[in-house]
Structure formats: C-alpha cells, structure tokens
PDB file of C-alpha atoms in Angstrom:
ATOM      1  CA  MET P 204     111.858  73.363  85.349  1.00 38.00           C
ATOM      2  CA  ALA P 205     108.982  72.394  87.282  1.00 39.00           C
ATOM      3  CA  ALA P 206     108.037  70.864  90.637  1.00 42.00           C
ATOM      4  CA  GLU P 207     106.452  67.370  90.387  1.00 42.00           C
ATOM      5  CA  GLY P 208     102.847  67.354  90.636  1.00 45.00           C
ATOM      6  CA  ALA P 209     102.488  71.180  89.805  1.00 53.00           C
ATOM      7  CA  GLN P 210     100.862  72.489  86.654  1.00 51.00           C
ATOM      8  CA  ALA P 211     103.035  74.681  85.155  1.00 51.00           C
ATOM      9  CA  PRO P 212     101.910  78.049  83.771  1.00 49.00           C
ATOM     10  CA  GLY P 213      99.293  78.158  81.365  1.00 48.00           C
ATOM     11  CA  ALA P 214      99.087  74.308  81.100  1.00 45.00           C
ATOM     12  CA  ALA P 215      95.549  73.587  80.890  1.00 39.00           C
ATOM     13  CA  GLU P 216      94.008  69.977  81.250  1.00 40.00           C
ATOM     14  CA  GLU P 217      94.376  67.339  78.355  1.00 37.00           C
ATOM     15  CA  GLY P 218      93.432  68.775  75.183  1.00 37.00           C
ATOM     16  CA  ALA P 219      95.218  72.604  75.687  1.00 38.00           C
ATOM     17  CA  GLU P 220      96.304  74.225  72.548  1.00 40.00           C
ATOM     18  CA  GLY P 221      99.084  76.008  74.283  1.00 41.00           C
ATOM     19  CA  SER P 222     101.063  76.931  77.478  1.00 40.00           C
ATOM     20  CA  ALA P 223     102.991  79.884  78.736  1.00 43.00           C
ATOM     21  CA  ALA P 224     106.394  77.887  78.778  1.00 41.00           C
ATOM     22  CA  ALA P 225     106.721  76.995  75.171  1.00 39.00           C
ATOM     23  CA  ASP P 226     104.578  77.170  71.982  1.00 41.00           C
ATOM     24  CA  PRO P 227     103.173  73.992  70.397  1.00 38.00           C
ATOM     25  CA  ASN P 228     106.416  73.900  68.149  1.00 42.00           C
ATOM     26  CA  GLY P 229     108.593  73.521  70.914  1.00 42.00           C
ATOM     27  CA  ARG P 230     110.123  76.821  70.562  1.00 40.00           C
ATOM     28  CA  LYS P 231     111.427  79.055  73.430  1.00 42.00           C
ATOM     29  CA  LEU P 232     109.311  82.216  74.374  1.00 40.00           C
ATOM     30  CA  GLN P 233     111.476  85.349  74.214  1.00 41.00           C
ATOM     31  CA  LEU P 234     112.294  86.342  77.549  1.00 40.00           C
ATOM     32  CA  ARG P 235     111.628  90.060  78.819  1.00 41.00           C
ATOM     33  CA  ARG P 236     113.367  92.801  81.055  1.00 42.00           C
ATOM     34  CA  PRO P 237     111.646  93.515  84.450  1.00 42.00           C
ATOM     35  CA  ILE P 238     109.037  95.998  83.199  1.00 43.00           C
ATOM     36  CA  ALA P 239     105.387  96.050  82.716  1.00 43.00           C
ATOM     37  CA  ARG P 240     105.060  97.151  78.827  1.00 48.00           C
ATOM     38  CA  THR P 241     106.878  96.310  75.717  1.00 49.00           C
ATOM     39  CA  ILE P 242     106.750  97.810  72.693  1.00 52.00           C
ATOM     40  CA  ARG P 243     105.532  96.176  69.236  1.00 55.00           C
ATOM     41  CA  ARG P 244     104.626  97.934  66.190  1.00 58.00           C
ATOM     42  CA  THR P 245     100.925  98.277  64.165  1.00 58.00           C
ATOM     43  CA  ASP P 246     100.441  97.758  60.613  1.00 58.00           C
ATOM     44  CA  ASP P 247     101.073 101.598  60.063  1.00 57.00           C
ATOM     45  CA  GLY P 248     104.621 101.940  61.826  1.00 58.00           C
ATOM     46  CA  LEU P 249     103.254 103.188  65.031  1.00 58.00           C
ATOM     47  CA  PRO P 250     104.183 101.727  68.347  1.00 56.00           C
ATOM     48  CA  MET P 251     101.641  99.567  70.061  1.00 59.00           C
ATOM     49  CA  MET P 252     102.263  98.329  73.301  1.00 64.00           C
ATOM     50  CA  SER P 253     101.469  94.447  74.657  1.00 69.00           C
ATOM     51  CA  TYR P 254     101.743  94.425  78.647  1.00 72.00           C
ATOM     52  CA  ALA P 255     103.957  91.766  80.183  1.00 77.00           C
ATOM     53  CA  VAL P 256     104.003  90.523  83.610  1.00 81.00           C
ATOM     54  CA  PRO P 257     106.478  92.697  86.130  1.00 84.00           C
ATOM     55  CA  GLN P 258     109.659  90.079  86.772  1.00 85.00           C
ATOM     56  CA  SER P 259     109.654  91.620  90.553  1.00 89.00           C
ATOM     57  CA  LEU P 260     108.478  90.658  93.629  1.00 92.00           C
ATOM     58  CA  TYR P 261     105.445  92.245  93.226  1.00 93.00           C
ATOM     59  CA  GLY P 262     104.922  90.625  90.065  1.00 91.00           C
ATOM     60  CA  THR P 263     105.460  87.253  91.392  1.00 93.00           C
ATOM     61  CA  THR P 264     103.127  87.848  94.440  1.00 94.00           C
ATOM     62  CA  ILE P 265     100.481  88.709  92.162  1.00 93.00           C
ATOM     63  CA  MET P 266     100.533  85.976  89.205  1.00 93.00           C
ATOM     64  CA  MET P 267     101.630  83.044  90.995  1.00 94.00           C
ATOM     65  CA  PRO P 268      98.531  81.799  92.589  1.00 93.00           C
ATOM     66  CA  ILE P 269      97.014  81.930  89.040  1.00 93.00           C
ATOM     67  CA  LEU P 270     100.015  80.665  86.952  1.00 93.00           C
ATOM     68  CA  VAL P 271     100.693  77.326  88.541  1.00 91.00           C
ATOM     69  CA  ARG P 272      97.823  74.557  90.170  1.00 90.00           C
ATOM     70  CA  THR P 273      99.222  73.126  93.266  1.00 91.00           C
ATOM     71  CA  ASP P 274      97.576  69.756  94.810  1.00 91.00           C
ATOM     72  CA  THR P 275      99.409  69.469  98.240  1.00 94.00           C
ATOM     73  CA  TRP P 276     100.507  72.116 100.411  1.00 94.00           C
ATOM     74  CA  GLN P 277     104.125  71.574 100.028  1.00 94.00           C
ATOM     75  CA  GLU P 278     103.350  72.425  96.197  1.00 94.00           C
ATOM     76  CA  TRP P 279     101.651  75.672  97.499  1.00 95.00           C
ATOM     77  CA  PHE P 280     104.216  76.223  99.667  1.00 95.00           C
ATOM     78  CA  ARG P 281     106.707  76.261  96.804  1.00 94.00           C
ATOM     79  CA  TRP P 282     105.267  77.676  94.242  1.00 94.00           C
ATOM     80  CA  LYS P 283     103.081  80.610  96.185  1.00 94.00           C
ATOM     81  CA  GLY P 284     103.677  80.639 100.097  1.00 95.00           C
ATOM     82  CA  MET P 285     107.523  81.438  99.791  1.00 95.00           C
ATOM     83  CA  CYS P 286     106.296  84.475  97.513  1.00 94.00           C
ATOM     84  CA  TYR P 287     104.097  85.763 100.258  1.00 95.00           C
ATOM     85  CA  VAL P 288     107.206  85.252 102.873  1.00 95.00           C
ATOM     86  CA  TRP P 289     109.361  87.208 100.923  1.00 95.00           C
ATOM     87  CA  MET P 290     106.614  89.595 100.307  1.00 94.00           C
ATOM     88  CA  VAL P 291     106.369  90.260 104.269  1.00 94.00           C
ATOM     89  CA  VAL P 292     110.029  90.049 104.730  1.00 94.00           C
ATOM     90  CA  ASN P 293     110.278  93.266 102.049  1.00 93.00           C
ATOM     91  CA  TYR P 294     107.611  95.057 103.310  1.00 93.00           C
ATOM     92  CA  ALA P 295     109.082  94.510 107.322  1.00 94.00           C
ATOM     93  CA  MET P 296     112.457  95.781 105.963  1.00 92.00           C
ATOM     94  CA  GLN P 297     111.519  99.030 104.312  1.00 90.00           C
ATOM     95  CA  VAL P 298     108.923  99.963 107.248  1.00 91.00           C
ATOM     96  CA  ILE P 299     111.624  99.531 109.543  1.00 92.00           C
ATOM     97  CA  PHE P 300     113.978 101.386 107.504  1.00 88.00           C
ATOM     98  CA  VAL P 301     111.086 104.310 106.798  1.00 87.00           C
ATOM     99  CA  VAL P 302     110.650 104.369 110.441  1.00 88.00           C
ATOM    100  CA  GLY P 303     114.599 104.802 111.142  1.00 88.00           C
ATOM    101  CA  VAL P 304     114.845 107.620 108.406  1.00 85.00           C
ATOM    102  CA  ARG P 305     112.174 109.655 109.743  1.00 84.00           C
ATOM    103  CA  LEU P 306     113.545 109.187 113.438  1.00 86.00           C
ATOM    104  CA  ILE P 307     117.213 109.982 111.958  1.00 85.00           C
ATOM    105  CA  THR P 308     115.706 112.994 109.792  1.00 82.00           C
ATOM    106  CA  ILE P 309     114.227 114.430 113.262  1.00 82.00           C
ATOM    107  CA  GLY P 310     117.304 114.105 114.846  1.00 82.00           C
ATOM    108  CA  MET P 311     119.275 115.694 112.276  1.00 78.00           C
ATOM    109  CA  TYR P 312     116.663 118.665 112.121  1.00 76.00           C
ATOM    110  CA  LEU P 313     117.119 119.545 115.755  1.00 77.00           C
ATOM    111  CA  ASP P 314     120.791 119.295 115.474  1.00 75.00           C
ATOM    112  CA  VAL P 315     121.211 121.892 112.717  1.00 69.00           C
ATOM    113  CA  ARG P 316     119.120 123.894 114.340  1.00 67.00           C
ATOM    114  CA  THR P 317     120.621 123.912 117.644  1.00 64.00           C
ATOM    115  CA  LYS P 318     124.569 123.802 115.907  1.00 63.00           C
ATOM    116  CA  PRO P 319     124.203 125.718 112.967  1.00 60.00           C
ATOM    117  CA  ASP P 320     127.922 125.896 112.711  1.00 63.00           C
ATOM    118  CA  ASP P 321     128.311 122.000 111.818  1.00 63.00           C
ATOM    119  CA  CYS P 322     126.958 122.505 108.343  1.00 69.00           C
ATOM    120  CA  ASN P 323     128.954 123.485 105.458  1.00 71.00           C
ATOM    121  CA  GLU P 324     127.981 125.232 102.159  1.00 76.00           C
ATOM    122  CA  LEU P 325     126.522 122.557  99.798  1.00 80.00           C
ATOM    123  CA  ASN P 326     127.188 122.274  95.961  1.00 86.00           C
ATOM    124  CA  PRO P 327     123.507 123.099  94.697  1.00 87.00           C
ATOM    125  CA  ALA P 328     124.040 120.602  91.572  1.00 90.00           C
ATOM    126  CA  MET P 329     125.146 117.924  93.917  1.00 91.00           C
ATOM    127  CA  MET P 330     122.017 118.433  95.795  1.00 90.00           C
ATOM    128  CA  ALA P 331     120.004 118.592  92.928  1.00 92.00           C
ATOM    129  CA  ILE P 332     121.647 115.111  91.489  1.00 93.00           C
ATOM    130  CA  GLY P 333     120.958 113.684  94.973  1.00 92.00           C
ATOM    131  CA  LEU P 334     117.309 114.984  94.746  1.00 93.00           C
ATOM    132  CA  THR P 335     116.785 113.699  91.461  1.00 95.00           C
ATOM    133  CA  ALA P 336     118.125 110.134  91.783  1.00 93.00           C
ATOM    134  CA  CYS P 337     115.831 109.612  95.034  1.00 93.00           C
ATOM    135  CA  VAL P 338     112.816 110.982  93.090  1.00 95.00           C
ATOM    136  CA  VAL P 339     113.159 108.855  90.052  1.00 95.00           C
ATOM    137  CA  ALA P 340     113.743 105.733  92.151  1.00 92.00           C
ATOM    138  CA  LEU P 341     110.549 106.302  94.011  1.00 93.00           C
ATOM    139  CA  MET P 342     108.760 107.369  90.659  1.00 94.00           C
ATOM    140  CA  THR P 343     109.654 104.204  88.899  1.00 92.00           C
ATOM    141  CA  ASP P 344     108.361 102.070  91.989  1.00 92.00           C
ATOM    142  CA  ILE P 345     105.102 104.255  91.676  1.00 93.00           C
ATOM    143  CA  GLN P 346     104.804 103.323  88.043  1.00 92.00           C
ATOM    144  CA  GLU P 347     105.267 100.055  88.542  1.00 91.00           C
ATOM    145  CA  THR P 348     102.364 100.246  91.246  1.00 93.00           C
ATOM    146  CA  PHE P 349     100.377 101.868  88.304  1.00 92.00           C
ATOM    147  CA  ASP P 350     101.456  98.927  85.927  1.00 89.00           C
ATOM    148  CA  ILE P 351     100.392  95.919  88.233  1.00 92.00           C
ATOM    149  CA  HIS P 352      97.005  97.827  88.863  1.00 93.00           C
ATOM    150  CA  VAL P 353      96.801  98.170  84.997  1.00 89.00           C
ATOM    151  CA  LEU P 354      97.444  94.389  84.599  1.00 89.00           C
ATOM    152  CA  LEU P 355      95.339  93.052  87.224  1.00 92.00           C
ATOM    153  CA  SER P 356      91.849  95.539  86.700  1.00 91.00           C
ATOM    154  CA  ARG P 357      91.964  95.253  82.778  1.00 88.00           C
ATOM    155  CA  TYR P 358      94.086  92.448  81.887  1.00 88.00           C
ATOM    156  CA  ILE P 359      93.261  89.592  84.206  1.00 92.00           C
ATOM    157  CA  PRO P 360      89.631  88.639  84.068  1.00 92.00           C
ATOM    158  CA  THR P 361      87.707  88.886  87.033  1.00 94.00           C
ATOM    159  CA  VAL P 362      86.099  85.444  87.034  1.00 94.00           C
ATOM    160  CA  GLU P 363      83.388  83.639  89.552  1.00 93.00           C
ATOM    161  CA  SER P 364      86.135  81.848  91.425  1.00 92.00           C
ATOM    162  CA  SER P 365      89.837  82.378  90.689  1.00 93.00           C
ATOM    163  CA  THR P 366      91.246  79.693  88.778  1.00 92.00           C
ATOM    164  CA  VAL P 367      94.927  78.950  86.856  1.00 93.00           C
ATOM    165  CA  LEU P 368      95.274  80.857  83.448  1.00 92.00           C
ATOM    166  CA  LYS P 369      95.051  79.077  80.276  1.00 90.00           C
ATOM    167  CA  TRP P 370      96.310  80.087  76.899  1.00 87.00           C
ATOM    168  CA  LYS P 371      95.911  78.774  73.207  1.00 86.00           C
ATOM    169  CA  GLU P 372      97.326  79.209  69.941  1.00 83.00           C
ATOM    170  CA  GLU P 373      95.642  81.871  67.807  1.00 78.00           C
ATOM    171  CA  ASP P 374      96.961  83.044  64.462  1.00 74.00           C
ATOM    172  CA  GLY P 375     100.613  82.103  65.863  1.00 72.00           C
ATOM    173  CA  GLU P 376     100.477  83.577  69.115  1.00 74.00           C
ATOM    174  CA  LEU P 377      99.344  82.168  72.499  1.00 79.00           C
ATOM    175  CA  LYS P 378      96.161  84.463  73.512  1.00 81.00           C
ATOM    176  CA  LEU P 379      94.510  83.903  77.251  1.00 84.00           C
ATOM    177  CA  GLU P 380      91.630  81.541  77.152  1.00 88.00           C
ATOM    178  CA  SER P 381      90.619  81.196  80.451  1.00 90.00           C
ATOM    179  CA  GLY P 382      91.149  81.652  84.051  1.00 92.00           C
ATOM    180  CA  GLY P 383      91.602  84.657  86.229  1.00 93.00           C
ATOM    181  CA  TYR P 384      90.912  86.068  89.659  1.00 96.00           C
ATOM    182  CA  SER P 385      87.560  86.516  91.719  1.00 95.00           C
ATOM    183  CA  TRP P 386      86.736  89.906  92.343  1.00 95.00           C
ATOM    184  CA  HIS P 387      87.268  88.879  96.193  1.00 95.00           C
ATOM    185  CA  ALA P 388      91.004  88.087  95.317  1.00 95.00           C
ATOM    186  CA  LYS P 389      91.637  91.291  93.518  1.00 96.00           C
ATOM    187  CA  VAL P 390      90.413  92.907  96.480  1.00 96.00           C
ATOM    188  CA  MET P 391      92.666  91.243  98.822  1.00 96.00           C
ATOM    189  CA  LEU P 392      95.571  91.810  96.243  1.00 96.00           C
ATOM    190  CA  TYR P 393      95.012  95.507  96.287  1.00 96.00           C
ATOM    191  CA  LEU P 394      94.655  96.067 100.148  1.00 96.00           C
ATOM    192  CA  PHE P 395      97.928  93.654 101.000  1.00 94.00           C
ATOM    193  CA  VAL P 396     100.162  94.440  98.076  1.00 94.00           C
ATOM    194  CA  LEU P 397      99.384  97.093  95.766  1.00 95.00           C
ATOM    195  CA  LEU P 398      98.117  99.616  98.741  1.00 96.00           C
ATOM    196  CA  PRO P 399     101.209  98.904 101.191  1.00 94.00           C
ATOM    197  CA  LYS P 400     103.596  99.295  98.291  1.00 94.00           C
ATOM    198  CA  LEU P 401     102.237 102.829  96.808  1.00 95.00           C
ATOM    199  CA  VAL P 402     101.934 104.465 100.640  1.00 94.00           C
ATOM    200  CA  LEU P 403     105.362 103.333 101.597  1.00 91.00           C
ATOM    201  CA  ALA P 404     106.629 105.086  98.149  1.00 92.00           C
ATOM    202  CA  LEU P 405     104.448 108.418  98.863  1.00 92.00           C
ATOM    203  CA  VAL P 406     105.397 108.197 102.294  1.00 90.00           C
ATOM    204  CA  MET P 407     109.444 107.592 101.774  1.00 89.00           C
ATOM    205  CA  MET P 408     109.154 110.478  98.918  1.00 90.00           C
ATOM    206  CA  GLY P 409     108.555 112.856 101.738  1.00 86.00           C
ATOM    207  CA  TRP P 410     110.967 111.806 104.390  1.00 86.00           C
ATOM    208  CA  SER P 411     113.855 111.153 101.796  1.00 88.00           C
ATOM    209  CA  LEU P 412     113.768 114.574 100.352  1.00 89.00           C
ATOM    210  CA  ILE P 413     113.626 116.212 103.598  1.00 85.00           C
ATOM    211  CA  PHE P 414     116.535 113.801 104.810  1.00 87.00           C
ATOM    212  CA  LEU P 415     118.457 114.914 101.902  1.00 88.00           C
ATOM    213  CA  ARG P 416     117.930 118.510 102.579  1.00 84.00           C
ATOM    214  CA  MET P 417     119.302 117.738 106.157  1.00 82.00           C
ATOM    215  CA  SER P 418     123.096 116.977 104.580  1.00 82.00           C
ATOM    216  CA  GLU P 419     125.631 118.683 106.207  1.00 80.00           C
ATOM    217  CA  SER P 420     128.001 118.528 103.522  1.00 82.00           C
ATOM    218  CA  ASP P 421     128.635 117.417  99.694  1.00 85.00           C
ATOM    219  CA  ALA P 422     129.823 113.778 100.816  1.00 88.00           C
ATOM    220  CA  ASP P 423     126.887 113.552 103.048  1.00 87.00           C
ATOM    221  CA  ILE P 424     124.583 114.197 100.301  1.00 88.00           C
ATOM    222  CA  ILE P 425     126.549 111.616  98.034  1.00 90.00           C
ATOM    223  CA  LYS P 426     126.315 108.938 100.726  1.00 89.00           C
ATOM    224  CA  ASP P 427     122.461 109.609 101.940  1.00 88.00           C
ATOM    225  CA  ALA P 428     121.196 109.473  98.215  1.00 90.00           C
ATOM    226  CA  THR P 429     122.890 106.426  97.767  1.00 89.00           C
ATOM    227  CA  ALA P 430     121.580 104.317 100.804  1.00 86.00           C
ATOM    228  CA  LEU P 431     118.014 105.867  99.919  1.00 87.00           C
ATOM    229  CA  VAL P 432     118.703 104.392  96.211  1.00 87.00           C
ATOM    230  CA  PHE P 433     119.770 100.978  97.613  1.00 85.00           C
ATOM    231  CA  ILE P 434     116.999 100.762 100.108  1.00 84.00           C
ATOM    232  CA  ILE P 435     114.538 101.649  97.508  1.00 85.00           C
ATOM    233  CA  GLU P 436     115.268  98.780  95.427  1.00 85.00           C
ATOM    234  CA  THR P 437     115.472  96.235  98.293  1.00 86.00           C
ATOM    235  CA  ASP P 438     112.561  94.441  96.698  1.00 88.00           C
ATOM    236  CA  GLU P 439     114.339  93.962  93.388  1.00 87.00           C
ATOM    237  CA  ALA P 440     117.334  92.515  95.130  1.00 89.00           C
ATOM    238  CA  ILE P 441     115.258  89.960  97.319  1.00 91.00           C
ATOM    239  CA  PHE P 442     113.383  88.747  94.429  1.00 91.00           C
ATOM    240  CA  SER P 443     116.821  88.192  92.382  1.00 89.00           C
ATOM    241  CA  PHE P 444     118.429  86.547  95.315  1.00 92.00           C
ATOM    242  CA  PHE P 445     115.632  84.524  97.111  1.00 93.00           C
ATOM    243  CA  SER P 446     113.303  83.632  94.743  1.00 92.00           C
ATOM    244  CA  LEU P 447     113.261  80.124  93.363  1.00 92.00           C
ATOM    245  CA  PRO P 448     114.811  79.803  89.960  1.00 92.00           C
ATOM    246  CA  GLU P 449     111.739  77.529  88.520  1.00 91.00           C
ATOM    247  CA  VAL P 450     109.274  80.351  89.769  1.00 92.00           C
ATOM    248  CA  ARG P 451     111.702  82.820  87.646  1.00 90.00           C
ATOM    249  CA  VAL P 452     111.394  80.818  84.787  1.00 90.00           C
ATOM    250  CA  VAL P 453     107.625  80.340  85.126  1.00 90.00           C
ATOM    251  CA  MET P 454     107.335  84.172  85.341  1.00 89.00           C
ATOM    252  CA  ASP P 455     109.583  84.886  82.026  1.00 86.00           C
ATOM    253  CA  ALA P 456     107.352  82.813  80.377  1.00 86.00           C
ATOM    254  CA  VAL P 457     104.039  84.118  80.575  1.00 86.00           C
ATOM    255  CA  PRO P 458     102.888  84.987  77.522  1.00 84.00           C
ATOM    256  CA  GLU P 459     102.237  89.249  76.882  1.00 79.00           C
ATOM    257  CA  PHE P 460      98.402  90.519  77.194  1.00 77.00           C
ATOM    258  CA  GLU P 461      97.721  92.263  74.215  1.00 71.00           C
ATOM    259  CA  PHE P 462      97.381  95.921  74.649  1.00 68.00           C
ATOM    260  CA  GLN P 463      93.573  97.404  74.051  1.00 62.00           C
ATOM    261  CA  HIS P 464      94.090 100.663  74.484  1.00 61.00           C
ATOM    262  CA  LYS P 465      94.400 103.029  71.047  1.00 60.00           C
ATOM    263  CA  VAL P 466      97.338 105.355  70.989  1.00 59.00           C
ATOM    264  CA  HIS P 467      96.361 108.886  69.641  1.00 62.00           C
ATOM    265  CA  GLY P 468      99.238 110.064  67.414  1.00 65.00           C
ATOM    266  CA  PRO P 469     102.900 109.395  67.120  1.00 69.00           C
ATOM    267  CA  TRP P 470     103.352 111.905  69.862  1.00 77.00           C
ATOM    268  CA  THR P 471     101.089 110.869  72.755  1.00 77.00           C
ATOM    269  CA  ARG P 472     104.023 108.816  74.518  1.00 77.00           C
ATOM    270  CA  PRO P 473     106.723 111.357  73.951  1.00 84.00           C
ATOM    271  CA  ALA P 474     104.209 113.676  75.538  1.00 89.00           C
ATOM    272  CA  ILE P 475     103.876 111.672  78.554  1.00 87.00           C
ATOM    273  CA  GLN P 476     107.451 111.002  79.009  1.00 91.00           C
ATOM    274  CA  PHE P 477     108.129 115.104  79.061  1.00 94.00           C
ATOM    275  CA  ALA P 478     105.148 115.195  81.459  1.00 95.00           C
ATOM    276  CA  LYS P 479     107.050 112.865  83.638  1.00 95.00           C
ATOM    277  CA  PHE P 480     110.514 114.353  83.383  1.00 96.00           C
ATOM    278  CA  LEU P 481     108.561 118.111  84.477  1.00 97.00           C
ATOM    279  CA  LEU P 482     107.041 116.449  87.379  1.00 96.00           C
ATOM    280  CA  VAL P 483     110.198 115.147  88.803  1.00 96.00           C
ATOM    281  CA  VAL P 484     111.805 118.663  87.690  1.00 96.00           C
ATOM    282  CA  GLY P 485     108.845 120.212  89.868  1.00 96.00           C
ATOM    283  CA  ILE P 486     109.347 117.733  93.019  1.00 94.00           C
ATOM    284  CA  VAL P 487     113.176 118.750  92.711  1.00 94.00           C
ATOM    285  CA  LEU P 488     112.301 122.380  92.791  1.00 93.00           C
ATOM    286  CA  PHE P 489     110.042 122.334  95.651  1.00 90.00           C
ATOM    287  CA  ALA P 490     112.510 120.374  97.745  1.00 88.00           C
ATOM    288  CA  GLY P 491     115.122 122.555  96.887  1.00 84.00           C
ATOM    289  CA  THR P 492     112.877 125.869  97.606  1.00 83.00           C
ATOM    290  CA  ARG P 493     110.586 125.090 100.359  1.00 78.00           C
ATOM    291  CA  LEU P 494     112.074 122.201 102.374  1.00 76.00           C
ATOM    292  CA  HIS P 495     114.253 123.621 105.521  1.00 67.00           C
ATOM    293  CA  THR P 496     118.218 122.939 104.839  1.00 70.00           C
ATOM    294  CA  CYS P 497     120.980 122.730 106.722  1.00 65.00           C
ATOM    295  CA  GLY P 498     122.606 125.858 108.095  1.00 55.00           C
ATOM    296  CA  THR P 499     119.810 128.139 106.943  1.00 57.00           C
ATOM    297  CA  THR P 500     116.970 129.494 108.522  1.00 54.00           C
ATOM    298  CA  GLY P 501     113.355 129.515 107.078  1.00 52.00           C
ATOM    299  CA  ASN P 502     111.188 127.347 105.081  1.00 54.00           C
ATOM    300  CA  GLU P 503     110.640 125.271 108.627  1.00 57.00           C
ATOM    301  CA  THR P 504     106.680 125.333 108.201  1.00 57.00           C
ATOM    302  CA  PHE P 505     106.230 122.656 105.847  1.00 61.00           C
ATOM    303  CA  THR P 506     109.321 120.204 107.018  1.00 63.00           C
ATOM    304  CA  GLU P 507     107.908 120.545 110.536  1.00 64.00           C
ATOM    305  CA  TRP P 508     104.734 119.523 109.382  1.00 62.00           C
ATOM    306  CA  PHE P 509     105.428 116.642 107.928  1.00 63.00           C
ATOM    307  CA  LEU P 510     107.879 115.297 110.565  1.00 63.00           C
ATOM    308  CA  PHE P 511     106.210 116.167 113.320  1.00 62.00           C
ATOM    309  CA  SER P 512     102.645 116.008 112.562  1.00 62.00           C
ATOM    310  CA  SER P 513     102.270 113.243 109.352  1.00 53.00           C
ATOM    311  CA  PHE P 514     101.809 109.708 110.362  1.00 50.00           C
TER     312      PHE P 514
END
C-alpha cells in the first residue's frame, strides 16, 4: 500500500537492486513484533542479534523521514507530518497525566498525615506486585529509548544531508547501501523525541512509586497500578489506532540492520537479563522500605523532597 507519488521505503531510483517492501524475487519480508532486537544464530550456534526498527510511535517518528521520499506537502503530511502530530498528542497526554499524578499524590500525602485512621492494613505482596508492574512497564519504556538510541547512533549512517535509505541485495539478503540522517537532524531527534521520552519515564518512575505507596487499601493498589500501566503504554495505543495502515506496512517492511557487536560467551545475555531483574527488585525494595506509606510515620524525608522540591 503506497501513496501516489511517494517513494516506498528503501526504493531507490531506477537501477536499484532491492527495496524494503519486498525482495527481488517478490517474496514478502517477514513481519516483526514491536521490539528493537530480534535473534539470529551464528555458525557456531550462539545467538546473534540483528537490529530491527521498533514498531511504535517513536520508531515511526524517527524512521519515516528517511524511509519515504515525498515531493509535495500533501505527501509530506501523510507520511511524516501525521507522525509528528501523534507524537505531540502523546507527549501532551503524558505530561498532563504526570502533572496530575504529582498533584494527586501531594494531596494524598497531606491527607494521610492528617487522617491516618482512613488507612487500612495493606497486603505487602499486593503492594510488591503493584510496584513491580509499574517499574517493569517504565523500565521497558526506558529500554526502548536505549534501543532507539543505539539504532540511531550506530546503525543509521550520519551523512552530509539527510536522504532516504536505500538497500541492495547481497548474498540473498537486503543490506543498507546509502542514505541516512545529517548530524543536525540526529541532534534534533535526540532533543525532541528521545530526551523527552527518557525524562518522562524517569519522572514518572518516582511519582508512580510514591503514588502507589499512598494507597489506602489493597483495592486502591490494584486500581492505581492498573491505571498507571495503562497510561504508560498510551503511546502504543495511539500508534495502533491512529497511525495510517500504509505507515505500519512500511515500518513492517524495513529490513533488519546487521548486528555489529560481538557477544562474549553464551552467558552474557542471560547475565544481562538477571542484572535487569535485580535492578527491578532493588527499586521495588527501595520503594517498599524508604518511601512513606499510608498509615505510618517515618521515611518522609525522601518522599517530601521528591514531591515538594523536585521538578
């Protein structure tokens, strides 16, 4: 599916040897799940990663300017401008929500300090699960930011002037031949896409943990954690519901980028995953022991600093 006059992703001018939408034999490229990395295998059987474009609102905003060539403002708005519109909508919703969570949390904090009798005894396991759900959702968002950073800094070439990516067939695979972003364009993407995404996730991490710790009952923990995770994933819902079908087709068709880093031994990746698990456990333990909770005294120092002094 393509717009009239718009250049499909990876389609070069006449004489190009391949495109992102289909290989020279007419076979449809395999679709990928919305994740930045997929697994392949080396000759000795060890896992080898290749980078794929994240199927998300952020991935679309980052990649569409160098996937489709547009010659008119109508084409530009259809393929690129609408991506920017949905990104602004996403940021507006998340900023409003983050500020709202902060104001509500301040109100809850002041309320439970003056009316401790309104608090019920909370189930520690329920609180731990709620905190873990929020931390994992936000850490996943941060990981996607890191994945896009690696893709942008290491795999998309820096060229003199931003041009559409073009692929060619080599040994039965499509490999990047030319195109990329200028350094100025990359700086703008970092400032207006990746940096706000990272800052929102980090700020949301602190306020979400305090917000959950202020829950007055187990039922509130379930409701609050569900609402937080839902809002954190708003960008995925916006991408799935509002983005044009042809834009999603283009994103699905982008070939993977060959992984450029050697893996040191078969236990490197399992060790990284366990390290991430320990990081989540550490954050949950910190929130459970150092943040003020409804119906108790003590542990107010960090909570009050974050609520009343930060941002």
